[in-house]
Coordinates of C-alpha atoms in Angstrom, one line a residue:
Chain H
M79 CA 9.2 98.3 27.3
G80 CA 9.5 96.4 30.5
I81 CA 10.0 98.1 33.9
Y82 CA 10.7 96.6 37.2
L83 CA 8.3 97.6 40.0
P84 CA 10.3 98.0 43.2
I85 CA 7.5 97.1 45.6
A86 CA 5.4 94.7 43.6
E87 CA 8.8 93.1 42.7
I88 CA 7.8 92.1 39.2
S89 CA 8.5 93.3 35.7
V90 CA 5.6 94.8 33.8
N91 CA 5.1 96.6 30.5
V92 CA 5.1 100.4 30.8
F93 CA 2.7 100.9 27.9
V94 CA 0.1 98.6 29.2
L95 CA 0.1 100.5 32.5
L96 CA 0.0 103.9 30.8
A97 CA -2.9 102.7 28.5
M98 CA -4.7 101.3 31.5
G99 CA -4.3 104.6 33.3
A100 CA -5.5 106.6 30.3
A101 CA -8.5 104.4 29.7
V102 CA -9.6 104.5 33.3
G103 CA -8.8 108.2 33.5
F104 CA -11.0 108.8 30.4
L105 CA -13.9 107.0 32.0
S106 CA -13.4 108.6 35.4
G107 CA -13.3 112.1 33.8
M108 CA -16.5 111.2 31.9
F109 CA -18.4 109.9 34.8
G110 CA -16.9 112.1 37.6
V111 CA -15.6 109.1 39.6
G112 CA -12.0 108.5 40.8
G113 CA -11.7 105.3 38.8
G114 CA -10.3 103.3 41.7
F115 CA -13.0 100.7 41.3
L116 CA -11.7 100.0 37.8
I117 CA -8.0 100.4 38.4
T118 CA -7.7 97.9 41.3
P119 CA -9.5 95.0 39.6
L120 CA -7.5 95.7 36.4
L121 CA -4.2 95.6 38.3
I122 CA -5.3 92.3 39.9
F123 CA -6.2 90.9 36.4
Y124 CA -2.7 92.0 35.4
N125 CA -1.2 89.8 38.1
I126 CA -0.2 92.6 40.5
P127 CA -0.6 91.2 44.0
P128 CA -4.0 92.3 45.4
A129 CA -2.5 93.9 48.5
I130 CA -0.3 96.1 46.3
A131 CA -3.1 96.8 43.8
V132 CA -5.3 98.1 46.6
A133 CA -2.7 100.4 48.2
T134 CA -1.4 101.7 44.9
G135 CA -5.0 102.1 43.6
A136 CA -5.6 104.4 46.6
N137 CA -2.5 106.4 45.7
Q138 CA -3.6 106.8 42.1
V139 CA -7.1 107.9 43.1
I140 CA -5.5 111.0 44.7
A141 CA -4.1 112.2 41.4
S142 CA -7.4 111.9 39.4
S143 CA -9.4 113.4 42.3
V144 CA -7.1 116.5 42.6
S145 CA -7.4 116.9 38.8
G146 CA -11.2 116.7 39.1
V147 CA -11.5 118.9 42.1
L148 CA -9.6 121.8 40.5
S149 CA -12.1 122.0 37.7
H150 CA -15.0 121.8 40.2
M151 CA -13.5 124.6 42.3
K152 CA -13.4 126.8 39.3
R153 CA -17.1 126.1 38.6
G154 CA -17.9 126.6 42.3
T155 CA -19.6 123.2 42.6
L156 CA -17.9 122.1 45.8
D157 CA -19.3 122.1 49.3
F158 CA -16.3 122.4 51.6
K159 CA -18.3 122.1 54.8
L160 CA -20.1 118.9 53.7
G161 CA -16.8 117.5 52.4
G162 CA -15.1 118.3 55.8
V163 CA -17.8 116.4 57.8
L164 CA -17.6 113.4 55.4
L165 CA -13.9 113.5 55.8
A166 CA -14.0 113.3 59.6
G167 CA -16.0 110.1 59.3
G168 CA -13.7 108.9 56.5
I169 CA -10.6 109.0 58.7
V170 CA -12.2 106.8 61.3
G171 CA -13.5 104.3 58.7
S172 CA -10.1 104.2 57.0
T173 CA -8.3 103.4 60.2
A174 CA -10.6 100.5 61.0
G175 CA -10.3 99.3 57.4
I176 CA -6.5 99.2 57.5
Y177 CA -6.6 96.9 60.6
V178 CA -9.2 94.6 59.0
F179 CA -7.0 94.6 55.9
G180 CA -3.8 93.5 57.8
F181 CA -5.8 90.9 59.7
L182 CA -7.4 89.3 56.6
R183 CA -4.0 89.3 54.9
R184 CA -2.5 87.2 57.7
L185 CA -5.5 84.9 57.5
G186 CA -5.0 84.4 53.8
Q187 CA -8.5 85.6 53.1
L188 CA -7.7 89.1 51.8
D189 CA -8.1 88.3 48.1
L190 CA -11.4 86.6 48.6
F191 CA -12.7 89.5 50.8
I192 CA -11.7 92.1 48.3
S193 CA -13.3 90.2 45.4
L194 CA -16.5 89.6 47.4
L195 CA -16.7 93.3 48.4
Y196 CA -16.3 94.3 44.8
V197 CA -18.9 91.9 43.5
V198 CA -21.5 92.8 46.1
L199 CA -21.0 96.6 46.0
L200 CA -20.5 97.0 42.3
G201 CA -23.3 94.7 41.6
T202 CA -25.7 96.5 43.9
V203 CA -24.7 100.0 43.0
G204 CA -24.6 99.2 39.3
G205 CA -27.9 97.5 39.4
L206 CA -29.7 100.3 41.2
M207 CA -28.2 102.9 38.9
L208 CA -29.1 101.0 35.8
V209 CA -32.7 100.6 36.9
E210 CA -33.0 104.3 37.9
S211 CA -31.3 105.7 34.8
I212 CA -33.4 103.5 32.4
S213 CA -36.6 104.7 34.0
A214 CA -35.3 108.2 33.7
L215 CA -34.5 107.7 30.1
R216 CA -38.0 106.2 29.5
A217 CA -39.6 109.2 31.2
T218 CA -37.8 111.8 29.1
R219 CA -38.5 109.8 25.9
S220 CA -42.3 109.7 26.7
G221 CA -42.1 113.4 27.2
A222 CA -43.0 113.5 30.9
A223 CA -41.4 116.3 32.9
P224 CA -38.5 114.9 35.0
V225 CA -39.5 114.4 38.6
L226 CA -37.7 117.1 40.7
K227 CA -36.8 116.9 44.3
K228 CA -39.8 118.0 46.3
S229 CA -38.8 120.3 49.2
G230 CA -41.4 118.8 51.5
Q231 CA -40.2 115.2 50.9
H232 CA -38.5 113.8 53.9
N233 CA -37.2 110.3 54.7
W234 CA -36.1 108.8 58.0
I235 CA -32.6 110.4 57.6
H236 CA -34.1 113.8 58.0
R237 CA -35.6 113.0 61.4
L238 CA -32.3 112.3 63.0
P239 CA -30.9 114.8 65.6
L240 CA -27.8 117.0 65.5
K241 CA -28.8 118.9 62.4
M242 CA -26.3 121.1 60.6
R243 CA -26.7 123.5 57.7
F244 CA -24.7 123.0 54.5
R245 CA -25.2 126.2 52.5
A246 CA -23.5 125.3 49.3
S247 CA -25.7 122.2 49.1
K248 CA -28.8 123.9 50.3
L249 CA -29.1 121.2 52.9
F250 CA -30.2 121.1 56.5
V251 CA -29.5 117.6 57.7
S252 CA -28.3 115.6 60.7
V253 CA -24.5 115.0 60.8
I254 CA -25.0 111.4 61.8
P255 CA -25.7 110.0 58.3
V256 CA -23.0 112.2 56.9
L257 CA -20.4 111.0 59.3
G258 CA -21.6 107.4 58.9
L259 CA -21.4 107.7 55.1
G260 CA -17.9 109.1 55.4
A261 CA -16.8 106.3 57.7
G262 CA -18.3 103.6 55.4
I263 CA -16.5 105.1 52.4
G264 CA -13.3 105.3 54.3
F265 CA -13.5 101.7 55.3
L266 CA -14.0 100.6 51.7
S267 CA -11.3 102.9 50.5
S268 CA -8.7 101.2 52.6
I269 CA -9.8 97.7 51.9
M270 CA -10.7 98.0 48.2
G271 CA -8.2 100.7 47.1
V272 CA -11.0 102.9 45.8
G273 CA -12.0 106.4 46.5
G274 CA -15.5 105.3 46.9
G275 CA -17.0 107.8 44.5
F276 CA -19.2 105.2 42.9
I277 CA -21.0 104.8 46.3
M278 CA -20.6 108.3 47.6
V279 CA -22.2 109.9 44.5
P280 CA -25.5 107.9 44.5
A281 CA -25.6 108.0 48.4
L282 CA -25.3 111.8 48.4
I283 CA -27.9 112.1 45.7
Y284 CA -30.5 109.6 46.8
L285 CA -30.0 109.4 50.6
L286 CA -29.1 113.0 51.5
K287 CA -30.7 114.7 48.5
V288 CA -27.6 116.8 47.8
P289 CA -28.0 118.7 44.4
T290 CA -26.4 116.6 41.7
N291 CA -24.1 119.4 40.5
V292 CA -22.5 119.8 44.0
V293 CA -22.2 116.0 44.5
I294 CA -19.3 115.2 42.3
G295 CA -17.0 118.0 43.3
T296 CA -17.7 117.4 47.0
S297 CA -17.2 113.7 46.7
L298 CA -13.9 114.1 44.9
F299 CA -12.8 116.7 47.5
Q300 CA -13.3 114.3 50.4
I301 CA -11.9 111.4 48.3
I302 CA -8.5 113.2 48.0
F303 CA -8.1 113.2 51.7
T304 CA -9.5 109.8 52.5
S305 CA -7.3 108.2 49.9
A306 CA -4.3 110.2 50.9
Y307 CA -4.8 109.0 54.5
T308 CA -5.3 105.4 53.2
T309 CA -2.1 105.7 51.2
L310 CA -0.1 106.9 54.1
V311 CA -1.4 104.2 56.4
H312 CA -0.8 101.4 53.9
A313 CA 2.7 102.8 53.3
T314 CA 3.6 102.8 56.9
T315 CA 1.9 99.6 58.1
N316 CA 2.0 97.3 55.1
Q317 CA 4.6 98.9 52.8
T318 CA 2.5 98.0 49.8
V319 CA 2.4 101.3 48.0
D320 CA 4.3 101.1 44.7
V321 CA 5.1 104.7 43.6
M322 CA 6.5 103.6 40.3
L323 CA 3.3 101.7 39.5
A324 CA 1.1 104.5 40.8
F325 CA 3.0 107.1 38.8
L326 CA 2.6 105.3 35.5
L327 CA -1.2 104.9 36.2
M328 CA -1.5 108.6 37.2
A329 CA 0.4 109.9 34.2
G330 CA -2.0 108.0 31.9
G331 CA -4.9 108.8 34.1
V332 CA -4.7 112.6 34.4
A333 CA -4.4 112.9 30.6
G334 CA -7.3 110.6 30.0
A335 CA -9.4 112.3 32.6
Q336 CA -9.5 115.7 30.9
Y337 CA -10.5 114.2 27.6
G338 CA -13.1 112.1 29.4
A339 CA -14.6 115.2 31.1
K340 CA -15.0 116.9 27.7
A341 CA -16.6 113.8 26.2
G342 CA -18.9 113.6 29.2
Q343 CA -20.3 117.1 28.7
R344 CA -21.8 115.9 25.3
L345 CA -23.9 113.2 27.0
R346 CA -27.0 113.8 29.0
G347 CA -27.1 113.0 32.7
E348 CA -29.3 109.9 32.5
Q349 CA -27.4 108.5 29.5
L350 CA -24.1 109.0 31.4
R351 CA -25.5 107.2 34.5
A352 CA -26.8 104.3 32.4
L353 CA -23.4 103.9 30.8
L354 CA -21.6 104.1 34.2
A355 CA -24.1 101.5 35.6
L356 CA -23.3 99.1 32.7
L357 CA -19.6 99.6 33.3
V358 CA -19.9 99.0 37.0
L359 CA -22.0 95.9 36.4
A360 CA -19.5 94.5 33.8
V361 CA -16.6 94.7 36.4
A362 CA -18.8 93.1 39.0
I363 CA -19.7 90.2 36.7
R364 CA -16.1 89.7 35.6
L365 CA -15.0 89.4 39.3
A366 CA -18.0 87.2 40.2
I367 CA -17.1 84.8 37.4
D368 CA -13.6 84.5 38.9
L369 CA -15.1 83.6 42.3
F370 CA -17.2 80.7 40.9
V371 CA -15.1 79.3 38.1
T372 CA -12.7 76.6 39.1
P373 CA -9.4 78.3 39.5
P374 CA -6.5 77.0 37.3
N375 CA -4.5 76.5 40.4
L376 CA -6.0 75.4 43.6
Y377 CA -2.8 76.0 45.5
S378 CA -1.2 79.3 46.3
L379 CA 2.0 80.3 48.1
S380 CA 2.6 83.2 50.4
G381 CA 5.2 84.2 52.8
L382 CA 4.6 84.4 56.5
G383 CA 3.7 87.7 58.1
L384 CA 3.1 90.7 55.9
N385 CA 5.2 89.8 52.9
Chain R
M175 CA 41.2 51.1 79.2
K176 CA 44.8 50.5 78.1
G177 CA 43.6 48.4 75.2
M178 CA 41.3 51.3 74.0
K179 CA 44.2 53.8 74.1
A180 CA 46.3 51.5 72.0
L181 CA 43.6 51.1 69.4
A182 CA 43.3 54.8 69.1
T183 CA 47.0 55.2 68.6
V184 CA 46.9 52.7 65.9
A185 CA 44.1 54.5 64.1
L186 CA 46.0 57.7 64.3
L187 CA 49.1 56.1 62.9
S188 CA 47.2 54.7 60.0
L189 CA 45.8 58.1 59.3
T190 CA 49.2 59.7 59.2
A191 CA 50.4 56.9 57.0
A192 CA 47.7 57.5 54.5
P193 CA 49.2 60.1 52.2
P194 CA 52.1 58.1 50.9
A195 CA 49.8 55.2 50.2
K196 CA 47.5 57.6 48.3
A197 CA 50.4 58.7 46.0
Q198 CA 50.5 55.2 44.5
T199 CA 46.8 54.8 43.7
P200 CA 45.2 57.4 41.3
L201 CA 44.5 60.7 43.1
T202 CA 40.9 61.2 44.3
E203 CA 38.9 63.6 42.2
G204 CA 37.8 67.0 43.4
I205 CA 35.6 69.7 42.1
Q206 CA 35.9 73.5 42.4
I207 CA 33.6 76.2 41.2
G208 CA 34.2 79.9 40.8
L209 CA 31.9 82.8 40.3
S210 CA 33.2 85.8 38.4
T211 CA 31.5 88.0 40.9
D212 CA 30.2 87.5 44.4
A213 CA 27.2 89.8 43.9
V214 CA 24.6 90.1 41.1
S215 CA 22.6 93.3 40.8
I216 CA 19.0 93.3 39.5
T217 CA 18.1 96.5 37.7
A218 CA 14.8 97.9 36.5
G219 CA 14.7 95.9 33.2
F220 CA 15.5 92.6 34.8
S221 CA 13.5 89.9 33.1
G222 CA 15.4 86.9 34.1
A223 CA 18.9 85.9 33.1
D224 CA 21.2 83.0 32.7
L225 CA 24.0 82.8 35.3
T226 CA 27.1 81.1 34.1
I227 CA 29.3 79.3 36.7
F228 CA 32.7 77.9 35.7
G229 CA 34.2 75.0 37.5
S230 CA 37.0 72.5 37.2
L231 CA 37.6 68.9 38.1
E232 CA 40.7 68.2 40.1
N233 CA 42.7 65.1 39.2
P234 CA 40.3 63.6 36.7
D235 CA 41.0 60.2 35.4
P236 CA 41.6 60.7 31.7
L237 CA 40.0 57.4 30.8
V238 CA 36.8 58.1 32.8
A239 CA 36.6 61.6 31.4
R240 CA 37.0 60.3 27.8
Q241 CA 34.2 57.8 28.3
G242 CA 32.0 60.7 29.7
R243 CA 31.4 59.0 33.0
Y244 CA 31.9 62.1 35.0
D245 CA 28.7 64.0 35.8
V246 CA 28.3 67.3 37.4
I247 CA 25.2 68.8 38.9
V248 CA 25.2 72.5 39.8
V249 CA 22.6 74.0 42.0
L250 CA 21.9 77.6 42.8
E251 CA 19.8 77.7 45.9
G252 CA 18.0 80.9 47.2
P253 CA 17.8 81.9 50.8
P254 CA 15.5 79.8 53.0
K255 CA 12.2 81.4 54.0
P256 CA 9.0 80.1 55.6
V257 CA 6.1 79.6 53.1
V258 CA 2.4 79.1 53.6
V259 CA 0.7 76.9 51.0
R260 CA -3.0 77.4 50.8
R261 CA -5.6 75.2 49.1
K262 CA -8.8 76.6 47.6
D263 CA -12.0 74.6 48.2
R264 CA -15.5 75.2 47.1
V265 CA -17.8 76.6 49.7
L266 CA -21.4 77.4 48.5
G267 CA -20.0 77.6 45.0
V268 CA -17.3 80.1 45.8
W269 CA -13.7 79.1 45.8
I270 CA -12.0 80.1 49.0
N271 CA -8.7 79.4 50.7
L272 CA -9.5 76.7 53.3
D273 CA -6.7 74.5 54.3
S274 CA -3.1 75.6 54.7
E275 CA 0.2 74.2 55.6
T276 CA 3.3 76.2 56.7
F277 CA 6.7 75.0 55.8
E278 CA 9.9 76.3 57.4
N279 CA 13.2 77.0 55.6
V280 CA 12.0 76.5 52.0
P281 CA 14.6 77.7 49.5
V282 CA 12.9 80.6 47.7
S283 CA 14.5 79.5 44.5
Y284 CA 16.3 76.3 43.3
S285 CA 17.9 76.2 39.9
V286 CA 19.6 73.0 38.8
A287 CA 21.9 72.5 35.9
T288 CA 23.1 69.0 35.0
T289 CA 25.3 67.2 32.4
R290 CA 22.6 64.6 31.7
P291 CA 19.0 63.9 32.8
L292 CA 18.9 63.4 36.6
Q293 CA 17.7 59.8 36.4
D294 CA 20.7 58.9 34.2
I295 CA 23.3 60.3 36.6
T296 CA 22.7 58.3 39.7
E297 CA 20.1 56.4 41.8
P298 CA 17.1 58.1 43.3
N299 CA 18.4 57.1 46.7
S300 CA 21.6 59.0 46.4
Y301 CA 19.7 62.1 45.4
K302 CA 17.6 61.7 48.6
Q303 CA 20.7 61.3 50.7
L304 CA 22.2 64.4 49.2
S305 CA 18.9 66.2 49.4
L306 CA 19.6 67.1 45.8
G307 CA 17.1 68.2 43.2
A308 CA 13.8 70.1 43.7
S309 CA 11.9 66.9 44.2
N310 CA 14.2 65.6 46.8
L311 CA 14.4 68.8 48.9
Y312 CA 13.1 68.2 52.4
M313 CA 10.3 70.6 53.2
Q314 CA 9.9 70.8 56.9
P315 CA 6.3 71.4 58.0
A316 CA 5.9 73.8 60.9
D317 CA 3.2 71.7 62.4
A318 CA 4.5 68.1 62.3
G319 CA 1.2 66.9 63.8
D320 CA -0.7 67.0 60.5
S321 CA -1.4 63.8 58.7
P322 CA 1.5 62.6 56.4
A323 CA -0.9 62.5 53.5
T324 CA -1.8 66.1 53.9
I325 CA 1.8 67.1 54.3
E326 CA 2.7 65.2 51.2
E327 CA 0.0 66.8 49.2
F328 CA 1.0 70.3 50.2
T329 CA 4.7 69.6 49.7
A330 CA 3.9 68.4 46.1
A331 CA 1.8 71.6 45.6
L332 CA 4.6 73.7 46.9
R333 CA 7.1 72.2 44.5
E334 CA 4.6 72.5 41.6
R335 CA 3.9 76.2 42.3
K336 CA 7.5 77.0 42.7
A337 CA 8.3 75.3 39.4
A338 CA 5.4 77.1 37.7
A339 CA 6.7 80.5 38.9
G340 CA 10.1 79.6 37.4
L341 CA 11.7 79.6 40.8
Y342 CA 12.5 75.9 40.8
S343 CA 14.0 75.0 37.5
E344 CA 16.0 72.3 35.9
N345 CA 18.4 72.8 33.0
V346 CA 19.3 69.4 31.6
G347 CA 22.5 69.7 29.6
G348 CA 23.2 73.0 31.3
V349 CA 26.5 71.7 32.4
Q350 CA 29.0 71.2 29.6
F351 CA 32.6 70.1 29.8
L352 CA 34.8 72.5 27.9
S353 CA 37.9 70.3 28.4
Q354 CA 38.7 67.3 30.5
N355 CA 39.0 69.6 33.6
L356 CA 36.9 72.6 32.8
F357 CA 33.1 72.8 32.8
R358 CA 30.6 75.5 32.4
A359 CA 27.2 75.5 34.1
T360 CA 24.2 77.6 33.1
V361 CA 21.6 78.2 35.7
R362 CA 18.4 80.1 35.1
L363 CA 17.6 83.2 37.3
A364 CA 13.9 83.7 37.2
P365 CA 12.6 87.3 36.6
N366 CA 11.3 87.3 40.2
V367 CA 14.5 85.8 41.6
P368 CA 14.6 86.7 45.3
V369 CA 17.2 88.9 46.7
G370 CA 19.6 87.7 49.4
T371 CA 22.4 85.3 49.7
H372 CA 22.2 82.4 47.3
K373 CA 24.4 79.3 47.5
A374 CA 25.9 77.7 44.5
R375 CA 26.8 74.1 44.9
A376 CA 28.4 71.7 42.5
F377 CA 28.2 67.9 42.9
L378 CA 30.6 65.6 41.1
F379 CA 29.6 62.0 40.2
K380 CA 31.8 59.4 38.7
S381 CA 30.0 56.4 37.1
G382 CA 26.9 57.1 39.2
L383 CA 28.8 57.5 42.5
F384 CA 28.9 60.7 44.4
I385 CA 32.5 61.9 44.8
K386 CA 32.6 65.4 46.1
E387 CA 30.8 68.7 46.6
S388 CA 32.0 72.3 46.4
S389 CA 30.1 75.5 47.1
A390 CA 30.3 79.2 46.7
Q391 CA 28.1 82.1 47.8
L392 CA 26.4 84.6 45.6
E393 CA 24.6 87.8 46.8
I394 CA 21.7 88.8 44.6
R395 CA 20.5 92.4 45.3
K396 CA 18.5 95.0 43.7
S397 CA 20.4 98.0 42.4
G398 CA 19.9 101.5 41.3
F399 CA 16.8 103.5 41.5
E400 CA 14.4 100.6 42.3
Q401 CA 16.5 99.5 45.2
S402 CA 16.5 103.0 46.7
I403 CA 12.7 103.1 46.4
F404 CA 12.4 99.7 48.0
R405 CA 14.7 100.7 50.9
V406 CA 13.0 104.0 51.5
A407 CA 9.6 102.4 51.4
H408 CA 10.7 100.1 54.2
D409 CA 13.1 102.2 56.3
Y410 CA 11.3 105.6 56.0
S411 CA 7.8 104.4 55.3
F412 CA 6.1 107.5 56.7
L413 CA 8.1 109.9 54.5
Y414 CA 7.6 107.5 51.6
G415 CA 3.9 107.7 52.1
V416 CA 4.0 111.5 52.2
F417 CA 6.1 111.5 49.0
A418 CA 3.6 109.1 47.3
I419 CA 0.8 111.5 48.2
S420 CA 2.6 114.6 47.1
L421 CA 3.6 113.0 43.8
A422 CA -0.1 112.1 43.2
M423 CA -1.2 115.6 44.0
V424 CA 1.4 117.3 41.8
T425 CA 0.7 114.9 39.0
G426 CA -3.0 115.6 39.3
W427 CA -2.5 119.3 39.3
L428 CA 0.0 119.2 36.4
G429 CA -2.2 116.9 34.4
R430 CA -5.0 119.5 34.8
L431 CA -2.7 122.3 33.6
V432 CA -1.3 120.4 30.7
F433 CA -4.4 118.6 29.4
R434 CA -7.2 120.9 30.5
K435 CA -10.1 120.9 28.1
D436 CA -12.5 123.3 29.6

């Protein structure tokens, strides 16, 4: 069944979009990420113009994050204070990102920049996660006790000034890296159409040493607001948010997410992380291939200005 | 001065004298086209369509018509817009957009329907003079200072990309004579046909010679729900953004209620 997307201005198949949403929702529920990093590239592979894929991806991320946050609120695994500080940074980063987005679009380099960012970030994060989770899997298989966070262990981040206490996360840390992390994620959110969970989660775990059970809920909490802000700014400055497209993805996504979350509970943490790492790497490799393979058409057309 | 005036009067006289003279020789042919509607609406399910344009020849010579020496070319031309053509080149193994050329007033779409293949109707030169056919459209570069070779290369690419997108199309045999006077032209509307004022033009050729042209306007617009969304997104973009966010939040919340598994 075809449907005409009012903003993307093309006809697409409803069932393809619903299935896409459901598949990504399943994975995002399983791994506790928004799924924006999968949705946006998938939309681009499906010939949705990258600018619209990004803005609509950000909109779709809100739905899956709300759905996820509700279950974390029930379990009490959400640090509102940490989320709030991350968010303050996120708004600044998002605003900067929107301007860079518009600038690159006028320059004709937006598609390249989006692809490069995806390849570099997904490649790095996926690679690191894979290495870490494999060594964790080996450690548990050989019977060694998992290495726990040592309370006395401090890195350079913990020597920064302006310390703040985050009770729910059992954390006493400077606000500078928290704000910086938020800003970085906000920037990526507006340029890549992602919530940034795939960076936020490892960063909170490995850099700030936030307990893993609080990380996902808190990251989802702040992602709701960052992507809501990104959606709003894209809607007002670029008019690239397609609600019809977003709604179809969400509808599939929220259904898939709840099933995914249940499936995720049956897998162990390190197995889950290894699988997520493989998935992230697969997307990165797919996008990298597109960058290096001779494109079927060397020429492309675009209108002047924003559209 | 006096001589000049006299000449002008003579010219005027001969002009006024023309109609009676015309009555003796066969009447010149004309062409008219009519659209059943002056606006076409695109709805949600639009996946391209054929637009039928009816037209008639005025005063056709029955002999020429019987021998099939009348040819008609019908063009549906979309609104002109500036277009940027970009070329990817390899830099350190990565393909990136490097060179670009901007063209002014490029018809967004250009569908042609003809009675016979274009090359059989008339000479390439007359097409050029009429600026008729996708390959004869003049694409005006915004920066005329670029080398002609570059402009030519990007012009060719522009036509090729437009054709690949189905926006520039040619329907040979798309114009059929239903009788000596009446013809029907079928032009293709691509699924991504641009909205705006389109111009339908019909060209009449007799034994390879251009005789007359006639044109009509056609408004293509989006209709229904999609059009409302599009308009709101552009006119009330802030409210639209708020709506998109609310929709996402409600969907997320409902999804959790309906599908919860824990």
